Amino acid sequence: ISLQLGGRIRRADFRSSEALVHLGQDRQTARLRLAMGAGSAELDLVQAAQSLNAHAVLRGADLGLVNEDLAGQFDADITLAGQGPSLSGDMVANLQDARAAGSRDPARIGARLRAHLAGDSITLDATAQDNQGLHSQANLVLPAESAANPFRIAIARTRPMSGTFSAQGEIGSLWTLLMGSERSLAGQVDMSGRLSGTLADPRATGEATLSGGRFTDSGTGLRLTNVSFRADLANNAIEVADLQGADGARGRLSGAGR
């Protein structure tokens, strides 16, 4: 079967240059070539009896395809292979000029993500940096449910996970990317820690410091400068010490707490 495909996925128009599907009794195949906005996508899939083999490549794709709150581009190379209840796979993705959609922050984040699926777990390794001196990394092992036939990949939100994270440098671009621009936080950060618990009930331990910070809440108009603090993460609690800040006029903020 030869198809002509076209339409729009979130912010990107797409059209097919090749879309072939073969539906045999014992073997099904698909071959897809798409232009997606300024990028492209390729998919090759073969399913025979209980086995599955798939390869997908994206080049210059808009990050808005993944999350409408993001802007930038990404490339990705994904492979999957399995037989019956067994499935494994790998993904390598590179992000360029990543930022919050509509953000005026000149900082742009570049990141590299590697993912490995092996049956009941997914291992993620990520590094990120920007043009303002930020360096961050994270490693996560997530519980998964997967199968080649019937095809399934899902994160098990109530099973244990583990991981580590760290970030050093100017935090503004990473904060805006992850938290949005309604409340902004900038400054020099040094943090590291470990993750445990489950996705439904995550736990974090570690420590973080901020110096030369700036905080803005656009909803209330609150603006703080010279923000600094030291924080200890202990599972479901954050203990903050030596919190300092100024409002740009005569007001000052200091405190500690949990």
PDB file of C-alpha atoms in Angstrom:
ATOM      1  CA  ILE A   1       0.000   0.000   0.000  1.00  0.00           C
ATOM      2  CA  SER A   2       1.369   3.407  -0.983  1.00  0.00           C
ATOM      3  CA  LEU A   3       0.076   6.405   0.947  1.00  0.00           C
ATOM      4  CA  GLN A   4       0.289  10.188   0.711  1.00  0.00           C
ATOM      5  CA  LEU A   5       0.379  11.753   4.165  1.00  0.00           C
ATOM      6  CA  GLY A   6       0.160  15.372   5.240  1.00  0.00           C
ATOM      7  CA  GLY A   7      -1.039  17.530   8.089  1.00  0.00           C
ATOM      8  CA  ARG A   8       0.208  19.273  11.196  1.00  0.00           C
ATOM      9  CA  ILE A   9       1.674  17.985  14.454  1.00  0.00           C
ATOM     10  CA  ARG A  10       1.551  20.762  17.051  1.00  0.00           C
ATOM     11  CA  ARG A  11       3.653  23.576  15.523  1.00  0.00           C
ATOM     12  CA  ALA A  12       5.072  21.659  12.535  1.00  0.00           C
ATOM     13  CA  ASP A  13       3.510  20.875   9.157  1.00  0.00           C
ATOM     14  CA  PHE A  14       4.442  17.495   7.717  1.00  0.00           C
ATOM     15  CA  ARG A  15       4.182  15.738   4.375  1.00  0.00           C
ATOM     16  CA  SER A  16       5.378  12.357   3.158  1.00  0.00           C
ATOM     17  CA  SER A  17       7.797  11.783   0.318  1.00  0.00           C
ATOM     18  CA  GLU A  18       7.427   8.019   0.762  1.00  0.00           C
ATOM     19  CA  ALA A  19       4.933   5.989   2.780  1.00  0.00           C
ATOM     20  CA  LEU A  20       4.761   2.269   2.067  1.00  0.00           C
ATOM     21  CA  VAL A  21       2.935  -0.344   4.132  1.00  0.00           C
ATOM     22  CA  HIS A  22       2.892  -4.101   3.487  1.00  0.00           C
ATOM     23  CA  LEU A  23       0.389  -6.209   5.431  1.00  0.00           C
ATOM     24  CA  GLY A  24       1.185  -9.868   4.840  1.00  0.00           C
ATOM     25  CA  GLN A  25      -0.201 -12.802   6.750  1.00  0.00           C
ATOM     26  CA  ASP A  26       3.088 -13.542   8.519  1.00  0.00           C
ATOM     27  CA  ARG A  27       5.047 -10.347   7.915  1.00  0.00           C
ATOM     28  CA  GLN A  28       4.182  -6.658   8.118  1.00  0.00           C
ATOM     29  CA  THR A  29       6.507  -3.855   7.072  1.00  0.00           C
ATOM     30  CA  ALA A  30       6.389  -0.066   6.959  1.00  0.00           C
ATOM     31  CA  ARG A  31       8.695   2.481   5.365  1.00  0.00           C
ATOM     32  CA  LEU A  32       8.050   6.170   5.992  1.00  0.00           C
ATOM     33  CA  ARG A  33       9.877   9.320   4.927  1.00  0.00           C
ATOM     34  CA  LEU A  34       8.531  12.651   6.170  1.00  0.00           C
ATOM     35  CA  ALA A  35       9.407  16.321   5.903  1.00  0.00           C
ATOM     36  CA  MET A  36       8.464  17.936   9.231  1.00  0.00           C
ATOM     37  CA  GLY A  37       8.757  21.715   9.295  1.00  0.00           C
ATOM     38  CA  ALA A  38      12.451  22.402   8.771  1.00  0.00           C
ATOM     39  CA  GLY A  39      13.347  18.825   9.750  1.00  0.00           C
ATOM     40  CA  SER A  40      12.800  15.280   8.577  1.00  0.00           C
ATOM     41  CA  ALA A  41      11.826  11.863   9.921  1.00  0.00           C
ATOM     42  CA  GLU A  42      12.470   8.320   8.708  1.00  0.00           C
ATOM     43  CA  LEU A  43      10.919   5.092   9.978  1.00  0.00           C
ATOM     44  CA  ASP A  44      11.569   1.488   8.970  1.00  0.00           C
ATOM     45  CA  LEU A  45       9.636  -1.272  10.721  1.00  0.00           C
ATOM     46  CA  VAL A  46       9.424  -5.018  10.267  1.00  0.00           C
ATOM     47  CA  GLN A  47       7.125  -7.284  12.290  1.00  0.00           C
ATOM     48  CA  ALA A  48       7.155 -11.010  11.585  1.00  0.00           C
ATOM     49  CA  ALA A  49       5.363 -13.553  13.772  1.00  0.00           C
ATOM     50  CA  GLN A  50       6.461 -12.635  17.325  1.00  0.00           C
ATOM     51  CA  SER A  51       9.473 -10.493  16.341  1.00  0.00           C
ATOM     52  CA  LEU A  52       9.825  -6.721  15.937  1.00  0.00           C
ATOM     53  CA  ASN A  53      12.618  -4.622  14.449  1.00  0.00           C
ATOM     54  CA  ALA A  54      12.307  -0.854  14.095  1.00  0.00           C
ATOM     55  CA  HIS A  55      14.619   2.037  13.298  1.00  0.00           C
ATOM     56  CA  ALA A  56      13.680   5.720  13.392  1.00  0.00           C
ATOM     57  CA  VAL A  57      15.756   8.807  12.626  1.00  0.00           C
ATOM     58  CA  LEU A  58      14.790  12.445  13.180  1.00  0.00           C
ATOM     59  CA  ARG A  59      16.905  15.349  11.944  1.00  0.00           C
ATOM     60  CA  GLY A  60      16.387  19.033  12.718  1.00  0.00           C
ATOM     61  CA  ALA A  61      13.008  18.402  14.361  1.00  0.00           C
ATOM     62  CA  ASP A  62      11.276  21.154  16.363  1.00  0.00           C
ATOM     63  CA  LEU A  63      11.298  20.551  20.136  1.00  0.00           C
ATOM     64  CA  GLY A  64       7.699  21.745  20.108  1.00  0.00           C
ATOM     65  CA  LEU A  65       6.805  18.308  18.717  1.00  0.00           C
ATOM     66  CA  VAL A  66       7.776  16.848  22.108  1.00  0.00           C
ATOM     67  CA  ASN A  67       6.479  19.666  24.309  1.00  0.00           C
ATOM     68  CA  GLU A  68       4.668  22.783  23.114  1.00  0.00           C
ATOM     69  CA  ASP A  69       6.296  24.783  25.930  1.00  0.00           C
ATOM     70  CA  LEU A  70       9.762  24.209  24.410  1.00  0.00           C
ATOM     71  CA  ALA A  71      11.600  25.742  21.454  1.00  0.00           C
ATOM     72  CA  GLY A  72      14.765  24.603  19.691  1.00  0.00           C
ATOM     73  CA  GLN A  73      15.726  21.633  17.538  1.00  0.00           C
ATOM     74  CA  PHE A  74      16.707  18.029  18.116  1.00  0.00           C
ATOM     75  CA  ASP A  75      18.091  15.006  16.295  1.00  0.00           C
ATOM     76  CA  ALA A  76      17.375  11.448  17.397  1.00  0.00           C
ATOM     77  CA  ASP A  77      18.317   7.908  16.394  1.00  0.00           C
ATOM     78  CA  ILE A  78      16.133   5.119  17.821  1.00  0.00           C
ATOM     79  CA  THR A  79      16.350   1.333  17.430  1.00  0.00           C
ATOM     80  CA  LEU A  80      14.077  -1.362  18.857  1.00  0.00           C
ATOM     81  CA  ALA A  81      14.312  -5.141  18.560  1.00  0.00           C
ATOM     82  CA  GLY A  82      12.592  -7.985  20.318  1.00  0.00           C
ATOM     83  CA  GLN A  83      10.781 -11.295  20.285  1.00  0.00           C
ATOM     84  CA  GLY A  84       7.469 -11.963  22.031  1.00  0.00           C
ATOM     85  CA  PRO A  85       7.574 -10.588  25.604  1.00  0.00           C
ATOM     86  CA  SER A  86      11.206  -9.471  25.230  1.00  0.00           C
ATOM     87  CA  LEU A  87      12.140  -6.016  23.916  1.00  0.00           C
ATOM     88  CA  SER A  88      15.342  -3.961  23.945  1.00  0.00           C
ATOM     89  CA  GLY A  89      16.409  -0.726  22.344  1.00  0.00           C
ATOM     90  CA  ASP A  90      18.586   2.353  22.296  1.00  0.00           C
ATOM     91  CA  MET A  91      18.109   6.045  21.660  1.00  0.00           C
ATOM     92  CA  VAL A  92      20.606   8.853  21.188  1.00  0.00           C
ATOM     93  CA  ALA A  93      19.200  12.393  21.025  1.00  0.00           C
ATOM     94  CA  ASN A  94      20.929  15.751  20.691  1.00  0.00           C
ATOM     95  CA  LEU A  95      19.230  19.055  21.517  1.00  0.00           C
ATOM     96  CA  GLN A  96      20.340  22.375  20.042  1.00  0.00           C
ATOM     97  CA  ASP A  97      19.319  25.881  21.163  1.00  0.00           C
ATOM     98  CA  ALA A  98      16.799  24.467  23.642  1.00  0.00           C
ATOM     99  CA  ARG A  99      14.796  27.046  25.605  1.00  0.00           C
ATOM    100  CA  ALA A 100      11.318  27.789  26.896  1.00  0.00           C
ATOM    101  CA  ALA A 101       8.980  28.822  24.090  1.00  0.00           C
ATOM    102  CA  GLY A 102       8.672  32.606  23.993  1.00  0.00           C
ATOM    103  CA  SER A 103      11.602  33.123  26.372  1.00  0.00           C
ATOM    104  CA  ARG A 104      13.677  36.280  25.895  1.00  0.00           C
ATOM    105  CA  ASP A 105      16.628  34.768  27.744  1.00  0.00           C
ATOM    106  CA  PRO A 106      19.626  34.778  25.356  1.00  0.00           C
ATOM    107  CA  ALA A 107      20.974  31.578  26.895  1.00  0.00           C
ATOM    108  CA  ARG A 108      20.573  28.453  24.763  1.00  0.00           C
ATOM    109  CA  ILE A 109      20.991  24.912  26.048  1.00  0.00           C
ATOM    110  CA  GLY A 110      22.657  22.085  24.194  1.00  0.00           C
ATOM    111  CA  ALA A 111      22.070  18.578  25.545  1.00  0.00           C
ATOM    112  CA  ARG A 112      22.787  14.952  24.777  1.00  0.00           C
ATOM    113  CA  LEU A 113      20.538  12.123  25.966  1.00  0.00           C
ATOM    114  CA  ARG A 114      21.258   8.404  25.780  1.00  0.00           C
ATOM    115  CA  ALA A 115      18.588   5.852  26.670  1.00  0.00           C
ATOM    116  CA  HIS A 116      18.893   2.081  26.845  1.00  0.00           C
ATOM    117  CA  LEU A 117      15.874  -0.197  27.206  1.00  0.00           C
ATOM    118  CA  ALA A 118      16.522  -3.682  28.539  1.00  0.00           C
ATOM    119  CA  GLY A 119      13.318  -5.500  29.393  1.00  0.00           C
ATOM    120  CA  ASP A 120      12.080  -4.092  32.684  1.00  0.00           C
ATOM    121  CA  SER A 121      14.372  -1.057  32.965  1.00  0.00           C
ATOM    122  CA  ILE A 122      15.373   2.082  31.066  1.00  0.00           C
ATOM    123  CA  THR A 123      18.749   3.676  31.766  1.00  0.00           C
ATOM    124  CA  LEU A 124      19.031   7.388  30.965  1.00  0.00           C
ATOM    125  CA  ASP A 125      22.254   9.385  30.782  1.00  0.00           C
ATOM    126  CA  ALA A 126      21.957  13.115  30.068  1.00  0.00           C
ATOM    127  CA  THR A 127      24.391  16.018  29.899  1.00  0.00           C
ATOM    128  CA  ALA A 128      23.556  19.652  29.240  1.00  0.00           C
ATOM    129  CA  GLN A 129      25.413  22.934  28.913  1.00  0.00           C
ATOM    130  CA  ASP A 130      24.682  26.460  27.741  1.00  0.00           C
ATOM    131  CA  ASN A 131      26.510  29.540  26.487  1.00  0.00           C
ATOM    132  CA  GLN A 132      26.443  31.103  29.979  1.00  0.00           C
ATOM    133  CA  GLY A 133      28.683  28.498  31.648  1.00  0.00           C
ATOM    134  CA  LEU A 134      26.132  25.945  32.908  1.00  0.00           C
ATOM    135  CA  HIS A 135      27.164  22.280  33.106  1.00  0.00           C
ATOM    136  CA  SER A 136      24.712  19.642  34.327  1.00  0.00           C
ATOM    137  CA  GLN A 137      24.299  15.894  34.163  1.00  0.00           C
ATOM    138  CA  ALA A 138      21.914  13.212  35.312  1.00  0.00           C
ATOM    139  CA  ASN A 139      21.777   9.424  35.371  1.00  0.00           C
ATOM    140  CA  LEU A 140      18.504   7.602  35.973  1.00  0.00           C
ATOM    141  CA  VAL A 141      17.450   3.969  36.039  1.00  0.00           C
ATOM    142  CA  LEU A 142      13.682   3.810  35.566  1.00  0.00           C
ATOM    143  CA  PRO A 143      11.450   0.730  35.903  1.00  0.00           C
ATOM    144  CA  ALA A 144       9.704  -0.193  32.673  1.00  0.00           C
ATOM    145  CA  GLU A 145       7.153  -2.540  31.162  1.00  0.00           C
ATOM    146  CA  SER A 146       7.937  -3.602  27.599  1.00  0.00           C
ATOM    147  CA  ALA A 147       7.177  -6.284  25.035  1.00  0.00           C
ATOM    148  CA  ALA A 148       7.708  -6.808  21.321  1.00  0.00           C
ATOM    149  CA  ASN A 149       4.370  -8.591  20.836  1.00  0.00           C
ATOM    150  CA  PRO A 150       1.980  -7.139  21.682  1.00  0.00           C
ATOM    151  CA  PHE A 151       4.096  -3.991  21.386  1.00  0.00           C
ATOM    152  CA  ARG A 152       4.344  -2.022  24.610  1.00  0.00           C
ATOM    153  CA  ILE A 153       6.727   0.456  26.274  1.00  0.00           C
ATOM    154  CA  ALA A 154       5.663   2.167  29.490  1.00  0.00           C
ATOM    155  CA  ILE A 155       7.250   3.569  32.652  1.00  0.00           C
ATOM    156  CA  ALA A 156       6.186   1.742  35.815  1.00  0.00           C
ATOM    157  CA  ARG A 157       5.380   4.726  38.034  1.00  0.00           C
ATOM    158  CA  THR A 158       5.001   2.742  41.272  1.00  0.00           C
ATOM    159  CA  ARG A 159       8.184   0.643  41.092  1.00  0.00           C
ATOM    160  CA  PRO A 160      11.544   1.809  42.542  1.00  0.00           C
ATOM    161  CA  MET A 161      13.862   4.067  40.563  1.00  0.00           C
ATOM    162  CA  SER A 162      17.379   5.349  41.248  1.00  0.00           C
ATOM    163  CA  GLY A 163      19.671   8.058  39.952  1.00  0.00           C
ATOM    164  CA  THR A 164      22.076  10.924  40.480  1.00  0.00           C
ATOM    165  CA  PHE A 165      22.090  14.553  39.334  1.00  0.00           C
ATOM    166  CA  SER A 166      24.387  17.577  39.448  1.00  0.00           C
ATOM    167  CA  ALA A 167      24.575  21.114  38.076  1.00  0.00           C
ATOM    168  CA  GLN A 168      27.197  23.851  38.300  1.00  0.00           C
ATOM    169  CA  GLY A 169      27.184  27.357  36.839  1.00  0.00           C
ATOM    170  CA  GLU A 170      24.522  29.878  35.824  1.00  0.00           C
ATOM    171  CA  ILE A 171      21.148  28.224  36.505  1.00  0.00           C
ATOM    172  CA  GLY A 172      18.831  30.676  34.703  1.00  0.00           C
ATOM    173  CA  SER A 173      18.447  28.890  31.362  1.00  0.00           C
ATOM    174  CA  LEU A 174      17.927  25.445  32.930  1.00  0.00           C
ATOM    175  CA  TRP A 175      15.363  26.813  35.408  1.00  0.00           C
ATOM    176  CA  THR A 176      13.368  28.481  32.620  1.00  0.00           C
ATOM    177  CA  LEU A 177      13.530  25.375  30.427  1.00  0.00           C
ATOM    178  CA  LEU A 178      12.256  23.068  33.182  1.00  0.00           C
ATOM    179  CA  MET A 179      10.012  25.377  35.216  1.00  0.00           C
ATOM    180  CA  GLY A 180       8.750  27.944  32.691  1.00  0.00           C
ATOM    181  CA  SER A 181       9.174  31.715  32.692  1.00  0.00           C
ATOM    182  CA  GLU A 182       6.352  32.811  35.030  1.00  0.00           C
ATOM    183  CA  ARG A 183       8.833  32.598  37.914  1.00  0.00           C
ATOM    184  CA  SER A 184      12.499  32.981  37.027  1.00  0.00           C
ATOM    185  CA  LEU A 185      15.594  32.147  39.044  1.00  0.00           C
ATOM    186  CA  ALA A 186      19.147  32.992  37.976  1.00  0.00           C
ATOM    187  CA  GLY A 187      22.552  32.947  39.640  1.00  0.00           C
ATOM    188  CA  GLN A 188      25.512  30.683  40.269  1.00  0.00           C
ATOM    189  CA  VAL A 189      24.448  27.268  41.518  1.00  0.00           C
ATOM    190  CA  ASP A 190      26.335  24.242  42.745  1.00  0.00           C
ATOM    191  CA  MET A 191      24.155  21.227  43.463  1.00  0.00           C
ATOM    192  CA  SER A 192      24.357  17.461  43.494  1.00  0.00           C
ATOM    193  CA  GLY A 193      22.241  14.657  44.823  1.00  0.00           C
ATOM    194  CA  ARG A 194      20.640  11.249  44.480  1.00  0.00           C
ATOM    195  CA  LEU A 195      17.138  10.192  43.474  1.00  0.00           C
ATOM    196  CA  SER A 196      15.153   7.263  44.844  1.00  0.00           C
ATOM    197  CA  GLY A 197      11.565   6.291  45.572  1.00  0.00           C
ATOM    198  CA  THR A 198       9.179   6.006  42.623  1.00  0.00           C
ATOM    199  CA  LEU A 199       7.957   8.368  39.929  1.00  0.00           C
ATOM    200  CA  ALA A 200       4.668   8.529  41.824  1.00  0.00           C
ATOM    201  CA  ASP A 201       6.526   9.340  45.081  1.00  0.00           C
ATOM    202  CA  PRO A 202      10.052  10.583  44.242  1.00  0.00           C
ATOM    203  CA  ARG A 203      12.696  11.137  46.920  1.00  0.00           C
ATOM    204  CA  ALA A 204      15.830  13.272  46.636  1.00  0.00           C
ATOM    205  CA  THR A 205      18.847  13.714  48.898  1.00  0.00           C
ATOM    206  CA  GLY A 206      21.715  16.113  48.351  1.00  0.00           C
ATOM    207  CA  GLU A 207      22.731  19.724  48.726  1.00  0.00           C
ATOM    208  CA  ALA A 208      22.586  22.967  46.753  1.00  0.00           C
ATOM    209  CA  THR A 209      24.012  26.451  47.068  1.00  0.00           C
ATOM    210  CA  LEU A 210      23.107  29.638  45.188  1.00  0.00           C
ATOM    211  CA  SER A 211      25.033  32.903  45.055  1.00  0.00           C
ATOM    212  CA  GLY A 212      24.472  36.153  43.193  1.00  0.00           C
ATOM    213  CA  GLY A 213      20.914  35.075  42.576  1.00  0.00           C
ATOM    214  CA  ARG A 214      17.975  36.922  41.009  1.00  0.00           C
ATOM    215  CA  PHE A 215      14.351  35.868  41.472  1.00  0.00           C
ATOM    216  CA  THR A 216      11.290  37.277  39.678  1.00  0.00           C
ATOM    217  CA  ASP A 217       7.632  36.382  40.086  1.00  0.00           C
ATOM    218  CA  SER A 218       5.763  37.949  37.165  1.00  0.00           C
ATOM    219  CA  GLY A 219       2.379  37.213  38.758  1.00  0.00           C
ATOM    220  CA  THR A 220       3.005  39.286  41.891  1.00  0.00           C
ATOM    221  CA  GLY A 221       5.713  41.628  40.594  1.00  0.00           C
ATOM    222  CA  LEU A 222       8.145  40.430  43.270  1.00  0.00           C
ATOM    223  CA  ARG A 223      11.805  40.965  42.333  1.00  0.00           C
ATOM    224  CA  LEU A 224      14.723  39.916  44.494  1.00  0.00           C
ATOM    225  CA  THR A 225      18.432  40.473  43.892  1.00  0.00           C
ATOM    226  CA  ASN A 226      21.621  39.278  45.590  1.00  0.00           C
ATOM    227  CA  VAL A 227      19.833  36.071  46.555  1.00  0.00           C
ATOM    228  CA  SER A 228      21.921  33.403  48.238  1.00  0.00           C
ATOM    229  CA  PHE A 229      21.133  30.273  50.191  1.00  0.00           C
ATOM    230  CA  ARG A 230      22.309  26.833  51.176  1.00  0.00           C
ATOM    231  CA  ALA A 231      19.830  23.954  51.052  1.00  0.00           C
ATOM    232  CA  ASP A 232      19.917  20.317  52.078  1.00  0.00           C
ATOM    233  CA  LEU A 233      17.538  17.875  50.412  1.00  0.00           C
ATOM    234  CA  ALA A 234      16.344  15.054  52.643  1.00  0.00           C
ATOM    235  CA  ASN A 235      13.738  12.867  50.947  1.00  0.00           C
ATOM    236  CA  ASN A 236      10.470  14.854  51.087  1.00  0.00           C
ATOM    237  CA  ALA A 237      11.948  17.848  52.933  1.00  0.00           C
ATOM    238  CA  ILE A 238      14.156  20.777  51.921  1.00  0.00           C
ATOM    239  CA  GLU A 239      16.072  22.447  54.726  1.00  0.00           C
ATOM    240  CA  VAL A 240      17.123  25.981  53.787  1.00  0.00           C
ATOM    241  CA  ALA A 241      19.852  27.833  55.691  1.00  0.00           C
ATOM    242  CA  ASP A 242      21.419  31.284  55.310  1.00  0.00           C
ATOM    243  CA  LEU A 243      18.760  32.633  52.940  1.00  0.00           C
ATOM    244  CA  GLN A 244      19.553  36.228  51.976  1.00  0.00           C
ATOM    245  CA  GLY A 245      18.125  38.658  49.423  1.00  0.00           C
ATOM    246  CA  ALA A 246      17.175  42.256  48.632  1.00  0.00           C
ATOM    247  CA  ASP A 247      14.237  43.801  46.776  1.00  0.00           C
ATOM    248  CA  GLY A 248      16.270  46.432  44.903  1.00  0.00           C
ATOM    249  CA  ALA A 249      15.101  49.244  47.204  1.00  0.00           C
ATOM    250  CA  ARG A 250      15.446  49.243  50.986  1.00  0.00           C
ATOM    251  CA  GLY A 251      13.887  45.901  51.709  1.00  0.00           C
ATOM    252  CA  ARG A 252      15.951  42.861  52.685  1.00  0.00           C
ATOM    253  CA  LEU A 253      15.102  39.198  53.156  1.00  0.00           C
ATOM    254  CA  SER A 254      16.772  36.697  55.455  1.00  0.00           C
ATOM    255  CA  GLY A 255      15.714  33.417  56.908  1.00  0.00           C
ATOM    256  CA  ALA A 256      16.024  29.686  57.281  1.00  0.00           C
ATOM    257  CA  GLY A 257      13.575  26.857  57.556  1.00  0.00           C
ATOM    258  CA  ARG A 258      12.270  23.531  56.399  1.00  0.00           C
TER     259      ARG A 258
END
